[in-house]
PDB file of C-alpha atoms in Angstrom:
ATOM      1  CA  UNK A 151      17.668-128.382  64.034  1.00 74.00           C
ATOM      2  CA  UNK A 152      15.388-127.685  61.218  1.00 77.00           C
ATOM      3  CA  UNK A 153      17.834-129.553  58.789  1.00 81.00           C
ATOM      4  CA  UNK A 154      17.442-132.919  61.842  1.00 78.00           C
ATOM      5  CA  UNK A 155      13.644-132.279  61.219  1.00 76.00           C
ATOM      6  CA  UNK A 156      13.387-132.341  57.434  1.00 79.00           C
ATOM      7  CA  UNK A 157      15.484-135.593  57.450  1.00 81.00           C
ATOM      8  CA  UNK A 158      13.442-136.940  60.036  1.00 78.00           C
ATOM      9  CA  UNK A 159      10.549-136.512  57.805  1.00 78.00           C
ATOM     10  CA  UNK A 160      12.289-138.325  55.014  1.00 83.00           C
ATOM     11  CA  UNK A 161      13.208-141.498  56.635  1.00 88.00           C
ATOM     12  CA  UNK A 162      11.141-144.533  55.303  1.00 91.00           C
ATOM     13  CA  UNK A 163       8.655-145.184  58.701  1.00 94.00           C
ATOM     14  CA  UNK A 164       8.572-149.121  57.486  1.00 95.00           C
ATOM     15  CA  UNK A 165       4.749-147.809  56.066  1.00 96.00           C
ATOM     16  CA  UNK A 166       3.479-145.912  53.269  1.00 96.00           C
ATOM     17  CA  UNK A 167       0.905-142.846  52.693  1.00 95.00           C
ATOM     18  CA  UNK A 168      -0.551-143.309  56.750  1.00 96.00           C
ATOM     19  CA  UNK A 169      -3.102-140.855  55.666  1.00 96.00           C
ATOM     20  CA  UNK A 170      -5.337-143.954  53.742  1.00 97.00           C
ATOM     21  CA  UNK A 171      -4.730-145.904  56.881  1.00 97.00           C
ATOM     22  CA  UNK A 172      -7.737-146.766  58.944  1.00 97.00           C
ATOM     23  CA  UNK A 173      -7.306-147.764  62.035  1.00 97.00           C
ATOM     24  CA  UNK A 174     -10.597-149.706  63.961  1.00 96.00           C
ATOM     25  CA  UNK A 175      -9.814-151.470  67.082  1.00 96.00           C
ATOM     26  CA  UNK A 176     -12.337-154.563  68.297  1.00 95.00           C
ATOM     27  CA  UNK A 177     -12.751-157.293  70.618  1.00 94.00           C
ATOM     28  CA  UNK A 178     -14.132-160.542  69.909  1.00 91.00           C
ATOM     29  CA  UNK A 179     -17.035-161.476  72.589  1.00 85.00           C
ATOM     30  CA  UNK A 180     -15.823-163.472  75.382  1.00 81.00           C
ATOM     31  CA  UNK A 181     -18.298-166.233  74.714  1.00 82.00           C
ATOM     32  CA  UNK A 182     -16.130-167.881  71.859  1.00 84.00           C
ATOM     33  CA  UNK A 183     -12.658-166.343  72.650  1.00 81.00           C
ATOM     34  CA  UNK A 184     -11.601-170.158  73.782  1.00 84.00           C
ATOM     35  CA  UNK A 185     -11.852-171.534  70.546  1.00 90.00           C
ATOM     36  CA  UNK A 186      -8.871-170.168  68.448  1.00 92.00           C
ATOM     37  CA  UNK A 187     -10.069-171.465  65.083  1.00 92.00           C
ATOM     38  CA  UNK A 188     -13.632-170.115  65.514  1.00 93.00           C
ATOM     39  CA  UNK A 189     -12.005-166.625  66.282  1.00 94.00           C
ATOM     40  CA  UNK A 190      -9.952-166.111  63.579  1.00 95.00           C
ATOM     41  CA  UNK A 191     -12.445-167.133  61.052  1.00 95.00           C
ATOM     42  CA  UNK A 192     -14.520-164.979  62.488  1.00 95.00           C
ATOM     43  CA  UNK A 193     -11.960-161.602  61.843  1.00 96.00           C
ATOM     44  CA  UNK A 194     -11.191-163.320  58.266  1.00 97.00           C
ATOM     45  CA  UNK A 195     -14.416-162.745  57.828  1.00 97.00           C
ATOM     46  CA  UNK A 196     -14.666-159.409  58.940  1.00 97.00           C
ATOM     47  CA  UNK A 197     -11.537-158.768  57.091  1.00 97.00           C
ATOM     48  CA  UNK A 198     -13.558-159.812  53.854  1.00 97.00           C
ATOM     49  CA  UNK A 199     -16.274-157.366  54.587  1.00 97.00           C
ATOM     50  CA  UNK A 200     -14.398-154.660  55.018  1.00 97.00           C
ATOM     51  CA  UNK A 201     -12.319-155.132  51.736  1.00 97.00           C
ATOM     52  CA  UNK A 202     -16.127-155.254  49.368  1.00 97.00           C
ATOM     53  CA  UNK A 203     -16.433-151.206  51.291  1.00 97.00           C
ATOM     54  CA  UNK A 204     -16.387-149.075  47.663  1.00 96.00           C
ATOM     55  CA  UNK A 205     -12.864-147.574  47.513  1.00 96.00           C
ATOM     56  CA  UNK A 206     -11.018-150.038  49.969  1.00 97.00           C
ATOM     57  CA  UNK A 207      -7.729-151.094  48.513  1.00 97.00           C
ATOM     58  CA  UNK A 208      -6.481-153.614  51.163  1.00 97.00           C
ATOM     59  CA  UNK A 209      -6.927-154.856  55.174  1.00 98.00           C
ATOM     60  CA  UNK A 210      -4.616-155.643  57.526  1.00 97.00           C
ATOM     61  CA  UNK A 211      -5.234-157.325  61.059  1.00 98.00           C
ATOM     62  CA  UNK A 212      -3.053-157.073  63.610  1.00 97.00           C
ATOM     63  CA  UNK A 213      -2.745-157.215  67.200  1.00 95.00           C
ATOM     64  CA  UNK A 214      -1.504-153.455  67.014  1.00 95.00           C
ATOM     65  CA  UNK A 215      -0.856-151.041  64.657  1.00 94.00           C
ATOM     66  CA  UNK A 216       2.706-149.528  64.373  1.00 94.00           C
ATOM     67  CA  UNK A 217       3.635-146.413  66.734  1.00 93.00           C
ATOM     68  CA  UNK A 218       0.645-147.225  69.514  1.00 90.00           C
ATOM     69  CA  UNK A 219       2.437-147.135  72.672  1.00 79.00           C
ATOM     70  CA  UNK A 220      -0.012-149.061  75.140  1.00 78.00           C
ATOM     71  CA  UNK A 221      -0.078-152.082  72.952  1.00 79.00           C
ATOM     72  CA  UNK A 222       3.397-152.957  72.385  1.00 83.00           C
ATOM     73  CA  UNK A 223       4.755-156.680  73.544  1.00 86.00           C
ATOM     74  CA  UNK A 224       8.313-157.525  74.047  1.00 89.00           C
ATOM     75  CA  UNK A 225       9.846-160.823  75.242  1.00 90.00           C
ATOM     76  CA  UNK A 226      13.075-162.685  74.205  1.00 91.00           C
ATOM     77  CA  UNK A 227      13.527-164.351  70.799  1.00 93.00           C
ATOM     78  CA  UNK A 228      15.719-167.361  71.130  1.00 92.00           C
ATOM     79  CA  UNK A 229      17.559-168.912  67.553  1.00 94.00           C
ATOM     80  CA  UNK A 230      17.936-172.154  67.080  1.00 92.00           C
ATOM     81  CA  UNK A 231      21.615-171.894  65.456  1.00 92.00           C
ATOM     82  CA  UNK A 232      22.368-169.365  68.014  1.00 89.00           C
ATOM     83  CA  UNK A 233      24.237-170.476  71.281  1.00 86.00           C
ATOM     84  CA  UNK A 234      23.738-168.364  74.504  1.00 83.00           C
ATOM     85  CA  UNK A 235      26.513-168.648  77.453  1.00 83.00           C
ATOM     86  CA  UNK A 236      24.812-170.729  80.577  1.00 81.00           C
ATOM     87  CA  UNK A 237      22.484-168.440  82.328  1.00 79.00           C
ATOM     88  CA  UNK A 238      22.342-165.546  79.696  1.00 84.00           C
ATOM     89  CA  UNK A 239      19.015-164.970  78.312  1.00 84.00           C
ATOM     90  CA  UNK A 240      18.988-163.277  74.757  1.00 85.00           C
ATOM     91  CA  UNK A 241      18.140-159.668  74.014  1.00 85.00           C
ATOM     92  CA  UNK A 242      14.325-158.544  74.478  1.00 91.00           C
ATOM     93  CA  UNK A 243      12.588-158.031  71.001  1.00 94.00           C
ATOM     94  CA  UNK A 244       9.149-156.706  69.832  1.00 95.00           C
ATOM     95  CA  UNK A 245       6.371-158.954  69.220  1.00 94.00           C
ATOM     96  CA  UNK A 246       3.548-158.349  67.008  1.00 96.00           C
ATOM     97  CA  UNK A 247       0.549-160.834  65.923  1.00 96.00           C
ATOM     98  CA  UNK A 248      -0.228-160.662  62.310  1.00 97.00           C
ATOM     99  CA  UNK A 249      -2.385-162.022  59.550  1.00 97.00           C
ATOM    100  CA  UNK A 250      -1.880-162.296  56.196  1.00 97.00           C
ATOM    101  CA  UNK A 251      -2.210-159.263  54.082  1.00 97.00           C
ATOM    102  CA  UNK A 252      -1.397-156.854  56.967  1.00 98.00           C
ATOM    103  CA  UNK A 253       2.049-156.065  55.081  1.00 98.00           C
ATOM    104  CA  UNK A 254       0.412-154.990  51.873  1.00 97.00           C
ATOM    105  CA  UNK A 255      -2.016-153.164  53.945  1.00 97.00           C
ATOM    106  CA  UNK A 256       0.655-150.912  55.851  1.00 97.00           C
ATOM    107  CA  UNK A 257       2.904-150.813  52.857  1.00 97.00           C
ATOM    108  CA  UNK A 258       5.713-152.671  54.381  1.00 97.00           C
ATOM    109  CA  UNK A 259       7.965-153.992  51.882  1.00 97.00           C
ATOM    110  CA  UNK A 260       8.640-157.906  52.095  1.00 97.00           C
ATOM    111  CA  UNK A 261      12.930-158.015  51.327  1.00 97.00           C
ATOM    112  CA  UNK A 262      12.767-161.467  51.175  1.00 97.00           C
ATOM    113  CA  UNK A 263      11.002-164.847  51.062  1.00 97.00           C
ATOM    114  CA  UNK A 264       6.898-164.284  52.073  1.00 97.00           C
ATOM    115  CA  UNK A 265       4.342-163.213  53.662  1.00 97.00           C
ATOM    116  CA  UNK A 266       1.945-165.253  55.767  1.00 98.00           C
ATOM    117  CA  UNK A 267      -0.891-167.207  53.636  1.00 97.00           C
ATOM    118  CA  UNK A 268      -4.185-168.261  55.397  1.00 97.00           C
ATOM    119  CA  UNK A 269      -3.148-171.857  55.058  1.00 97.00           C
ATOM    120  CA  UNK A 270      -0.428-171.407  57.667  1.00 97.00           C
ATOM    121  CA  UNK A 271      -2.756-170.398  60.337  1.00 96.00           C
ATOM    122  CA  UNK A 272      -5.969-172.732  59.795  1.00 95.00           C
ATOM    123  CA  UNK A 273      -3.389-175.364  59.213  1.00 95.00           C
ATOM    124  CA  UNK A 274      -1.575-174.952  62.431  1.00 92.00           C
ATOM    125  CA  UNK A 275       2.206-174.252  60.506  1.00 95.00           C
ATOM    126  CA  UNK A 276       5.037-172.973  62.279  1.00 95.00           C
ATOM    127  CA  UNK A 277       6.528-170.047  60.362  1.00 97.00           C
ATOM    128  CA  UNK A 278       7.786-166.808  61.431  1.00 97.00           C
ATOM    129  CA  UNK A 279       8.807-163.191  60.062  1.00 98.00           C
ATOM    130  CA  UNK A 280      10.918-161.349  61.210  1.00 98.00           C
ATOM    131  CA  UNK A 281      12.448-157.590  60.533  1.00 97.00           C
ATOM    132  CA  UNK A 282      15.432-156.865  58.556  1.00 97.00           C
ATOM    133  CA  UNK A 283      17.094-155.191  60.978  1.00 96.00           C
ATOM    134  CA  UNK A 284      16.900-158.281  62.830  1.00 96.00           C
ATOM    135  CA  UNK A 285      17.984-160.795  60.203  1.00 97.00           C
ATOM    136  CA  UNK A 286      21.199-158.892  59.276  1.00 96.00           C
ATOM    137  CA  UNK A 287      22.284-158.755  63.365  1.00 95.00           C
ATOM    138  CA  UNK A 288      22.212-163.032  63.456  1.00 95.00           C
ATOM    139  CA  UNK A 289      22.422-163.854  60.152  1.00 96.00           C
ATOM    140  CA  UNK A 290      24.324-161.053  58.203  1.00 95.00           C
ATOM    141  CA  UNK A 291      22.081-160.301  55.172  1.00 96.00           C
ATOM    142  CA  UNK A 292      18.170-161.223  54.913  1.00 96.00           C
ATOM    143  CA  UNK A 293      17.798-163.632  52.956  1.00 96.00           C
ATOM    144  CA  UNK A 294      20.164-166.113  54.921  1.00 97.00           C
ATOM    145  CA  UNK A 295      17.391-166.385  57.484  1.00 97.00           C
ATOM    146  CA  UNK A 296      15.144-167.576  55.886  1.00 97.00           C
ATOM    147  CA  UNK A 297      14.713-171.442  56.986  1.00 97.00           C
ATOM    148  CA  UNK A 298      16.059-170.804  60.058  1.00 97.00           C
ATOM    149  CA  UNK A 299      14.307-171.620  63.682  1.00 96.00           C
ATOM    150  CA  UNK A 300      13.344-169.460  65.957  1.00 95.00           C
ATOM    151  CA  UNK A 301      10.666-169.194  69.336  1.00 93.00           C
ATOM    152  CA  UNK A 302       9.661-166.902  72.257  1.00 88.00           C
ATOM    153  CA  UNK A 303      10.525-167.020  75.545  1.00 76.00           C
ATOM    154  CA  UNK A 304      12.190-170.682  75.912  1.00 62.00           C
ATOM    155  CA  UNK A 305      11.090-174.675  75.487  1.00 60.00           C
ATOM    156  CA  UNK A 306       7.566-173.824  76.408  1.00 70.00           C
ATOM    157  CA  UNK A 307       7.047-172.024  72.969  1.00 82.00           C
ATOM    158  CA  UNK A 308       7.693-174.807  70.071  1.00 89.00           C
ATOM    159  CA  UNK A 309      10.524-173.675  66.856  1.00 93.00           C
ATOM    160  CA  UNK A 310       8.972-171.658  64.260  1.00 95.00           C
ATOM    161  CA  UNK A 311      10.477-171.634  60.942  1.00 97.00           C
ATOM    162  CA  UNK A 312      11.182-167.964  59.333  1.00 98.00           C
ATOM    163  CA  UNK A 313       9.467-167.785  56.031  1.00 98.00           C
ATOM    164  CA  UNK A 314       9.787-164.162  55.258  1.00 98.00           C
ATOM    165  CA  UNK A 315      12.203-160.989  56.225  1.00 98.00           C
ATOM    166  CA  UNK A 316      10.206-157.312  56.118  1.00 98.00           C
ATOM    167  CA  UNK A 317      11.812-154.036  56.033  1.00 97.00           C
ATOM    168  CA  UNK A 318      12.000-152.406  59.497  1.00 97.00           C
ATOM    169  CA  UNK A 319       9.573-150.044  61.060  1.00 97.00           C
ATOM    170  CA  UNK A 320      10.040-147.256  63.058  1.00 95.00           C
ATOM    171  CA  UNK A 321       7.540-148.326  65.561  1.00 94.00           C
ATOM    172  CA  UNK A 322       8.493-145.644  68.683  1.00 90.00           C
ATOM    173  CA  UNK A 323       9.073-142.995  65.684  1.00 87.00           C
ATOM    174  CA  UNK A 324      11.238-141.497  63.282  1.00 86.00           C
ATOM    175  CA  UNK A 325      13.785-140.024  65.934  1.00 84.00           C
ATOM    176  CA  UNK A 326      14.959-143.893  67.482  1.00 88.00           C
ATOM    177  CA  UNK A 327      16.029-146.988  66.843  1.00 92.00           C
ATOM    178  CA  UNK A 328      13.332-149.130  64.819  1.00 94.00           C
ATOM    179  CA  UNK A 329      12.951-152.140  66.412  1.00 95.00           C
ATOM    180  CA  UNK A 330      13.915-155.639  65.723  1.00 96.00           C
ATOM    181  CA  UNK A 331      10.589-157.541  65.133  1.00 96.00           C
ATOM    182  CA  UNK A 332       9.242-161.233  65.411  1.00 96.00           C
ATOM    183  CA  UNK A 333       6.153-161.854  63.806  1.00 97.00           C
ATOM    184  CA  UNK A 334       3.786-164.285  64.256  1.00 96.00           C
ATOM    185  CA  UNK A 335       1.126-165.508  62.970  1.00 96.00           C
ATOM    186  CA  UNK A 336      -2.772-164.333  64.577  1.00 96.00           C
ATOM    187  CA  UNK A 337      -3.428-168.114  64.630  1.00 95.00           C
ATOM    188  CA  UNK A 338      -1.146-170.683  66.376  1.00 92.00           C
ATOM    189  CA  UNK A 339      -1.764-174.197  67.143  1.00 88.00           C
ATOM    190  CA  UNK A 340       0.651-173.907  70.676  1.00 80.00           C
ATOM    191  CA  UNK A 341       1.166-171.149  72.238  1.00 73.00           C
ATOM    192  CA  UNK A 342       2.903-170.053  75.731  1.00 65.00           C
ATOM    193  CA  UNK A 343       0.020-167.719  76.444  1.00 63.00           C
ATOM    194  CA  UNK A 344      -2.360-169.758  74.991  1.00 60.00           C
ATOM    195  CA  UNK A 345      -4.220-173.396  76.511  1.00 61.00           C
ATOM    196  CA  UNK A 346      -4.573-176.580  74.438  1.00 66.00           C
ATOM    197  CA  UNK A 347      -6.456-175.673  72.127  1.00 72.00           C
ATOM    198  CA  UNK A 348      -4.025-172.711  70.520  1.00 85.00           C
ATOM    199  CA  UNK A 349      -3.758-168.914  70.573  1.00 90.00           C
ATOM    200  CA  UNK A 350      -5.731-166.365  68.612  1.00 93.00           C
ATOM    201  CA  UNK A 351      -5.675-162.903  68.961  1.00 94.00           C
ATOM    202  CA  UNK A 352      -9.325-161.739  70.613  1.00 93.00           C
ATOM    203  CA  UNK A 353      -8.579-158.133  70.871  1.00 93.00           C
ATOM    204  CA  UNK A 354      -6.829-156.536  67.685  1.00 94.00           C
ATOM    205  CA  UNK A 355      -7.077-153.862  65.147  1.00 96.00           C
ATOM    206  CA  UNK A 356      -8.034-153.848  61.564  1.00 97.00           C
ATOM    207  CA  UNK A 357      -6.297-151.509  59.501  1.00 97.00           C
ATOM    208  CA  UNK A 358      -7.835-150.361  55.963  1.00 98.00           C
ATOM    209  CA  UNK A 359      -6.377-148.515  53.463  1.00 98.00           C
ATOM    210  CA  UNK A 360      -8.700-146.328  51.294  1.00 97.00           C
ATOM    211  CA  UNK A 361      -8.574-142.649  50.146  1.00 96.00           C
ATOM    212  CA  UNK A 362     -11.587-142.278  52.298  1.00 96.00           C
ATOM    213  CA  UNK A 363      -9.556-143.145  55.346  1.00 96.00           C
ATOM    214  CA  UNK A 364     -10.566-140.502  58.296  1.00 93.00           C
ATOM    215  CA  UNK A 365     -14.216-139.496  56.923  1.00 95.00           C
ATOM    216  CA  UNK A 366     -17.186-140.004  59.036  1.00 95.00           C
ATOM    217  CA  UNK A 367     -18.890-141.758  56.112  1.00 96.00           C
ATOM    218  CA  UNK A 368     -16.084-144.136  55.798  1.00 97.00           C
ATOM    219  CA  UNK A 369     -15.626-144.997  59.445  1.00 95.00           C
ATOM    220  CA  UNK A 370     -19.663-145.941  59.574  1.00 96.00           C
ATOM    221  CA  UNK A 371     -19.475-148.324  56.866  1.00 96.00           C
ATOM    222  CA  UNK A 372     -16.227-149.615  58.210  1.00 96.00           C
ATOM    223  CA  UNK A 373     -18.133-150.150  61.822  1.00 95.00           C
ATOM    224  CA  UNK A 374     -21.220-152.316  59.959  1.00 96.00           C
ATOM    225  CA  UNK A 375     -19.003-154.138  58.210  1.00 96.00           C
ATOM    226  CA  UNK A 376     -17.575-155.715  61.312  1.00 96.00           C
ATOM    227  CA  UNK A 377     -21.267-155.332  62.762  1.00 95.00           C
ATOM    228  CA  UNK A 378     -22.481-157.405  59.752  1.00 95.00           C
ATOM    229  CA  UNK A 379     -20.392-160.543  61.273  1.00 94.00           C
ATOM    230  CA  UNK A 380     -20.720-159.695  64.875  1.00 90.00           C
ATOM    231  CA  UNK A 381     -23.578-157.039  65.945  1.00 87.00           C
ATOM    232  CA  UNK A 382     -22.356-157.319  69.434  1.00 85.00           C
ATOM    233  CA  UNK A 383     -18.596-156.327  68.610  1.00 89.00           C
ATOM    234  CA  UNK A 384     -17.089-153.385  70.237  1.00 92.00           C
ATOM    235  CA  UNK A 385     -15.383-151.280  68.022  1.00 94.00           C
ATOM    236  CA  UNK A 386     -13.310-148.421  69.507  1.00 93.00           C
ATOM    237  CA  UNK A 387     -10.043-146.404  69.562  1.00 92.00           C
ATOM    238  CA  UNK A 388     -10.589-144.890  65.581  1.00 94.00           C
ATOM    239  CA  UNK A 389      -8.021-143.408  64.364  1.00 95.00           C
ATOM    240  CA  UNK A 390      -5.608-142.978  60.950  1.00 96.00           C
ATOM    241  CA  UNK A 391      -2.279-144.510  60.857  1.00 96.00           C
ATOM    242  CA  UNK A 392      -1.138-140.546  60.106  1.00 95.00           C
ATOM    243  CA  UNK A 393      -2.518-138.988  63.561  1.00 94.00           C
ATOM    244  CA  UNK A 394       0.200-141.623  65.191  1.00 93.00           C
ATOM    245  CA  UNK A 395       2.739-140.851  63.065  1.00 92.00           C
ATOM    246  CA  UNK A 396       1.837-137.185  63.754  1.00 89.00           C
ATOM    247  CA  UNK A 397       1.637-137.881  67.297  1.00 89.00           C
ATOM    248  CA  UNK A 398       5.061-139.942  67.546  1.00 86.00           C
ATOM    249  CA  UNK A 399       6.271-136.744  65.567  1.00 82.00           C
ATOM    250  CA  UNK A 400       5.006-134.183  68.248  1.00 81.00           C
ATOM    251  CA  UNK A 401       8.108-133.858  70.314  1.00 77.00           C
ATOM    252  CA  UNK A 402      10.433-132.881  67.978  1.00 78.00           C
ATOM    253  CA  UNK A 403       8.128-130.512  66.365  1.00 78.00           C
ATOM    254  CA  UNK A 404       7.536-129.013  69.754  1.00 82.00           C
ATOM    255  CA  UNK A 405      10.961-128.639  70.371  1.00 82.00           C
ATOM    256  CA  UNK A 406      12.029-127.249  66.947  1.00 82.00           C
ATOM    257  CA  UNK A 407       8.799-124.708  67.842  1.00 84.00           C
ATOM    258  CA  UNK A 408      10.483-123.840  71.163  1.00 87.00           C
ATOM    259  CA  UNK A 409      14.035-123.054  69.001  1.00 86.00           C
ATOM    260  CA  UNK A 410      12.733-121.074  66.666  1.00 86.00           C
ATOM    261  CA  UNK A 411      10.695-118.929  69.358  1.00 91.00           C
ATOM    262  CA  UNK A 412      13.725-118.541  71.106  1.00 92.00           C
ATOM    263  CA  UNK A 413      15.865-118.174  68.045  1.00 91.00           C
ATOM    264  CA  UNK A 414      13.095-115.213  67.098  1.00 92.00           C
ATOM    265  CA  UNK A 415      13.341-113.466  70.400  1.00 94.00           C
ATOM    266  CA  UNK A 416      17.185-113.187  70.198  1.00 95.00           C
ATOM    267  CA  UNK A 417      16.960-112.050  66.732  1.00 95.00           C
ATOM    268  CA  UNK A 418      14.527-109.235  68.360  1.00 96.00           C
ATOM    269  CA  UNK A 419      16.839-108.313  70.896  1.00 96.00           C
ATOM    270  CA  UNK A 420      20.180-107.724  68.866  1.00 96.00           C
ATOM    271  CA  UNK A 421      17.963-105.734  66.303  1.00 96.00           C
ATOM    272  CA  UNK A 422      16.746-103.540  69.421  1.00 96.00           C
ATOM    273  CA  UNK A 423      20.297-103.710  70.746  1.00 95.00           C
ATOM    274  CA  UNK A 424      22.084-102.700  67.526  1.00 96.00           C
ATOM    275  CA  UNK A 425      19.925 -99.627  67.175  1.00 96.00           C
ATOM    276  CA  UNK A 426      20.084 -98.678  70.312  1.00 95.00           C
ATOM    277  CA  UNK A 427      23.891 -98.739  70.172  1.00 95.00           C
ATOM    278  CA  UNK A 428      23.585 -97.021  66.534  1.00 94.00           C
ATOM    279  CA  UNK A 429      21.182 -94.126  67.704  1.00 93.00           C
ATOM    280  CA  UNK A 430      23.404 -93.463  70.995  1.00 93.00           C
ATOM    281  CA  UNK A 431      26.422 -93.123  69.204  1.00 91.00           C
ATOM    282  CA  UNK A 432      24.579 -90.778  66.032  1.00 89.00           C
ATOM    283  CA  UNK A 433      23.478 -88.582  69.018  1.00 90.00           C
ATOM    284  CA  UNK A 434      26.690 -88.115  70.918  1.00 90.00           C
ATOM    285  CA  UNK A 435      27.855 -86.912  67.439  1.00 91.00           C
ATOM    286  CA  UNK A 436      25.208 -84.224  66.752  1.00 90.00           C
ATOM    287  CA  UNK A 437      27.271 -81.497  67.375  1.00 90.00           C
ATOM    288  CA  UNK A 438      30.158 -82.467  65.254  1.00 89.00           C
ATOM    289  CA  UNK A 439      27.632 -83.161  62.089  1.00 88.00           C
ATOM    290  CA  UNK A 440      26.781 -80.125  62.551  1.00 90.00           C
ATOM    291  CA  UNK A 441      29.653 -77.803  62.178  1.00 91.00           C
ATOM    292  CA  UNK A 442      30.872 -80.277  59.326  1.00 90.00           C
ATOM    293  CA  UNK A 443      27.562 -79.638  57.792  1.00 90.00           C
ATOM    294  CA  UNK A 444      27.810 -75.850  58.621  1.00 92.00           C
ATOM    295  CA  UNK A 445      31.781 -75.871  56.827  1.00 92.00           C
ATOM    296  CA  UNK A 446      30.681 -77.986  54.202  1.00 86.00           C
TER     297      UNK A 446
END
């Protein structure tokens, strides 16, 4: 068991060092959350703001950060060069909203092609990433999907073209499966869920990565900074990308904990047994030590 732990703690999460991560979660105001375009300017701009804080190395935006349980999305993920049997529907895969930079800001290596650019959203393009673990089951190795088609949840969602492949993450922790991931884009000209104008994400989370990560002072600069485009923005659920992993991490530590306790307590008990077996059997003896001590 502690062996499963330690290599638990070594597998690659799809992230590096969580403990710069920042996590701020905020809603844009109802008023404007119709206009898609207005939106995402609007957290590009907060994204900007947050990257002039002193010591910020890069932001992320996302609709949710990796290993929050509440805000996952599923759905099915159809291929274009992928034929499905009449009346089967394809396997259910995670969705995530993203926009550009979020990658470098988790530390999620890009194995092939690339990462979003702000061009693709504010020009309406329709591109795609998807995980690695994902590429390899349709298309055998990564960099053969690239180019290749794919959309959510049937004709009402329009082809998007895969531009990049990222290496997996172990969004529901260390001890499963990662995942296989479509990622989208925060801005889309058509959406299913969205109207005629497009889909933006309203209600997302920035994430910031900065050795400062987790400090009071850091976490009030990082709530002006989105206050400085938007004084009427909620900002809640602060955390660090580390008290998730921590958090995704607590079962197995508990259970290890409960092992060794009980592992402890029956190391106790044969101790107390063997001695008791040791000191019963010295004093049915007594008398014979004696007279060989007595003869010599």
């Amino acid at each position: 068991m502690i062996r499963t732990f330690q290599q638990l703690r070594s597998v690659p999460p799809g992230f590096t060092r969580p403990e710069q991560i920042q996590i701020l979660h905020s809603t844009i105001p109802e008023a404007i959350a119709d206009e898609p375009e207005r939106v995402m300017r609007m957290q590009h701009a907060i994204i900007e703001r947050l990257a002039a804080i002193p010591g910020v190395i890069s932001v992320g935006f996302a609709n949710a950060a990796p290993l929050e349980p509440l805000l996952r999305s599923d759905n099915p993920i159809y291929a274009e060069d992928k034929t499905l049997a009449e009346g089967q529907v394809p396997p259910i895969r995670q969705i995530r909203r993203i926009a550009p930079g979020f990658f470098e800001a988790m530390g999620t290596r890009v194995v092939a092609g690339r990462d979003f650019a702000w061009t693709d959203l504010y020009e309406g393009r329709r591109v795609a990433i998807v995980s690695e673990n994902l590429a390899r089951e349709w298309w055998g190795v990564p960099s053969a999907a690239l180019g290749k088609r794919i959309r959510e949840a049937g004709a009402a969602d329009p082809w998007r073209e895969i531009v990049g492949v990222v290496e997996n993450v172990y969004d529901r922790g260390v001890h499963l499966k990662p995942p296989e991931f479509a990622y989208w884009p925060a801005l889309m000209d058509r959406y299913i869920w969205g109207g005629e104008n497009g889909f933006a994400v309203t209600s997302g989370m920035f994430a910031i990565r900065s050795d400062r990560a987790g400090t009071e002072g850091f976490l009030a600069e990082a709530q002006q900074a989105i206050w400085s485009v938007n004084g009427r923005q909620p900002v809640f659920l602060a955390t660090t990308l580390e008290a998730l992993y921590e958090q995704s991490r607590a079962r197995t530590s508990f259970t290890l904990v409960m092992l060794a306790i009980a592992a402890g307590m029956g190391l106790v008990l044969g101790v107390v047994g063997i001695y008791g077996v040791v000191a019963y059997v010295v004093s049915q003896r007594i008398r014979e030590l004696g007279i060989r001590t007595a003869l010599g």
